[in-house]
Amino acid sequence: MHTESGLLEKLSGGVSMGSAEEKILEYLDKYTTSGKSPLAGNSIGMDRNFIARDMPKLANYLHYRSIDVSSIKELARRWYPKVYFNAPKKTGNHRALGDIQDSITELKYYRENIFVSNA
């Protein structure tokens, strides 16, 4: 999986964990407030564990709540099968940016097709 995506090849010239954590925090500080931003994405349980173990400043910055799009997908599969089967297909190559973009697209789709406001 990571060989196909090119991730392993990129690792040799990568940044340190601490540097990556600082860059993420700088980015988040531009758009969010500490303690207010939930971790979001698909199947993010392992991500949360990784962040807690290897990026403690980021773990403290994030809200304790999570938005797991895969949980919404599972509810759609059970309760709204037509919506589920028409959901957008993933286009990313299992790299962070592509996965993030796919999760955003998928969550927008569920918001427009399940969480419809009558207000």
Tab-separated table of C-alpha atoms in Angstrom:
chain	number	residue	atom	x	y	z
A	1	MET	CA	0.000	0.000	0.000
A	2	HIS	CA	2.618	2.580	1.026
A	3	THR	CA	5.016	1.453	-1.709
A	4	GLU	CA	2.330	2.043	-4.359
A	5	SER	CA	1.437	5.456	-2.934
A	6	GLY	CA	5.079	6.566	-2.967
A	7	LEU	CA	5.061	7.212	0.777
A	8	LEU	CA	8.040	4.997	1.610
A	9	GLU	CA	10.156	6.728	-1.023
A	10	LYS	CA	9.293	10.148	0.450
A	11	LEU	CA	10.244	9.136	3.996
A	12	SER	CA	13.984	9.291	3.369
A	13	GLY	CA	13.833	13.054	2.804
A	14	GLY	CA	11.090	13.810	5.300
A	15	VAL	CA	10.890	16.047	8.340
A	16	SER	CA	11.231	15.049	11.969
A	17	MET	CA	8.155	14.222	14.036
A	18	GLY	CA	8.679	17.340	16.148
A	19	SER	CA	8.993	19.563	13.084
A	20	ALA	CA	5.861	18.034	11.554
A	21	GLU	CA	3.964	18.610	14.797
A	22	GLU	CA	5.036	22.273	14.893
A	23	LYS	CA	4.008	22.810	11.252
A	24	ILE	CA	0.595	21.274	11.918
A	25	LEU	CA	0.107	23.448	15.005
A	26	GLU	CA	1.127	26.596	13.087
A	27	TYR	CA	-1.426	25.757	10.403
A	28	LEU	CA	-4.185	24.985	12.905
A	29	ASP	CA	-3.497	28.214	14.825
A	30	LYS	CA	-4.339	30.188	11.665
A	31	TYR	CA	-7.823	28.695	11.380
A	32	THR	CA	-8.879	27.251	14.744
A	33	THR	CA	-8.704	27.793	18.480
A	34	SER	CA	-6.925	25.409	20.812
A	35	GLY	CA	-9.336	22.912	22.339
A	36	LYS	CA	-12.074	23.656	19.795
A	37	SER	CA	-11.069	21.628	16.737
A	38	PRO	CA	-12.122	17.969	16.671
A	39	LEU	CA	-10.047	15.381	14.856
A	40	ALA	CA	-11.982	14.411	11.723
A	41	GLY	CA	-11.617	11.878	8.922
A	42	ASN	CA	-12.260	8.228	8.122
A	43	SER	CA	-11.451	5.536	10.706
A	44	ILE	CA	-9.461	7.947	12.848
A	45	GLY	CA	-9.096	5.850	15.993
A	46	MET	CA	-5.529	4.848	15.136
A	47	ASP	CA	-4.747	8.431	14.116
A	48	ARG	CA	-5.846	9.663	17.535
A	49	ASN	CA	-3.661	7.008	19.216
A	50	PHE	CA	-0.669	7.932	17.044
A	51	ILE	CA	-1.121	11.638	17.799
A	52	ALA	CA	-1.434	10.968	21.532
A	53	ARG	CA	1.749	8.907	21.521
A	54	ASP	CA	3.953	10.881	19.115
A	55	MET	CA	2.543	14.418	18.981
A	56	PRO	CA	1.463	15.343	22.524
A	57	LYS	CA	1.217	19.095	21.826
A	58	LEU	CA	-1.146	18.402	18.944
A	59	ALA	CA	-3.127	15.961	21.092
A	60	ASN	CA	-3.575	18.703	23.695
A	61	TYR	CA	-4.550	21.230	21.019
A	62	LEU	CA	-7.344	19.083	19.555
A	63	HIS	CA	-10.816	18.816	21.072
A	64	TYR	CA	-11.474	15.476	22.765
A	65	ARG	CA	-14.369	14.768	20.388
A	66	SER	CA	-13.886	13.204	16.975
A	67	ILE	CA	-15.840	13.312	13.726
A	68	ASP	CA	-15.426	9.884	12.181
A	69	VAL	CA	-16.872	9.899	8.672
A	70	SER	CA	-16.685	6.103	8.523
A	71	SER	CA	-19.247	5.945	11.363
A	72	ILE	CA	-21.606	8.121	9.336
A	73	LYS	CA	-20.963	5.881	6.332
A	74	GLU	CA	-21.894	2.821	8.403
A	75	LEU	CA	-25.135	4.465	9.539
A	76	ALA	CA	-25.929	5.387	5.936
A	77	ARG	CA	-25.315	1.783	4.879
A	78	ARG	CA	-27.786	0.558	7.493
A	79	TRP	CA	-30.437	3.296	7.441
A	80	TYR	CA	-30.100	5.032	4.056
A	81	PRO	CA	-28.818	2.384	1.624
A	82	LYS	CA	-29.657	4.439	-1.488
A	83	VAL	CA	-27.573	7.308	-0.166
A	84	TYR	CA	-24.783	4.913	0.817
A	85	PHE	CA	-24.560	3.248	-2.595
A	86	ASN	CA	-24.479	6.628	-4.363
A	87	ALA	CA	-21.732	8.061	-2.166
A	88	PRO	CA	-18.699	9.438	-4.005
A	89	LYS	CA	-15.921	6.936	-4.591
A	90	LYS	CA	-12.523	7.554	-3.054
A	91	THR	CA	-10.019	9.132	-5.413
A	92	GLY	CA	-6.964	9.474	-3.157
A	93	ASN	CA	-3.957	7.193	-3.324
A	94	HIS	CA	-3.934	6.491	0.423
A	95	ARG	CA	-1.790	9.546	1.130
A	96	ALA	CA	-2.706	12.108	3.769
A	97	LEU	CA	-3.865	14.949	1.515
A	98	GLY	CA	-5.881	12.697	-0.796
A	99	ASP	CA	-7.485	10.942	2.173
A	100	ILE	CA	-8.374	14.283	3.772
A	101	GLN	CA	-9.927	15.564	0.551
A	102	ASP	CA	-11.904	12.338	0.127
A	103	SER	CA	-13.182	12.564	3.723
A	104	ILE	CA	-14.287	16.180	3.225
A	105	THR	CA	-16.070	15.285	-0.019
A	106	GLU	CA	-17.758	12.299	1.607
A	107	LEU	CA	-18.895	14.253	4.676
A	108	LYS	CA	-20.298	17.039	2.463
A	109	TYR	CA	-22.205	14.397	0.501
A	110	TYR	CA	-23.757	12.934	3.655
A	111	ARG	CA	-24.592	16.416	4.952
A	112	GLU	CA	-26.417	17.238	1.706
A	113	ASN	CA	-28.200	13.888	1.417
A	114	ILE	CA	-28.921	12.795	4.993
A	115	PHE	CA	-28.565	15.782	7.317
A	116	VAL	CA	-31.005	17.975	5.410
A	117	SER	CA	-32.276	20.989	7.311
A	118	ASN	CA	-35.919	22.022	7.233
A	119	ALA	CA	-35.029	25.361	8.801
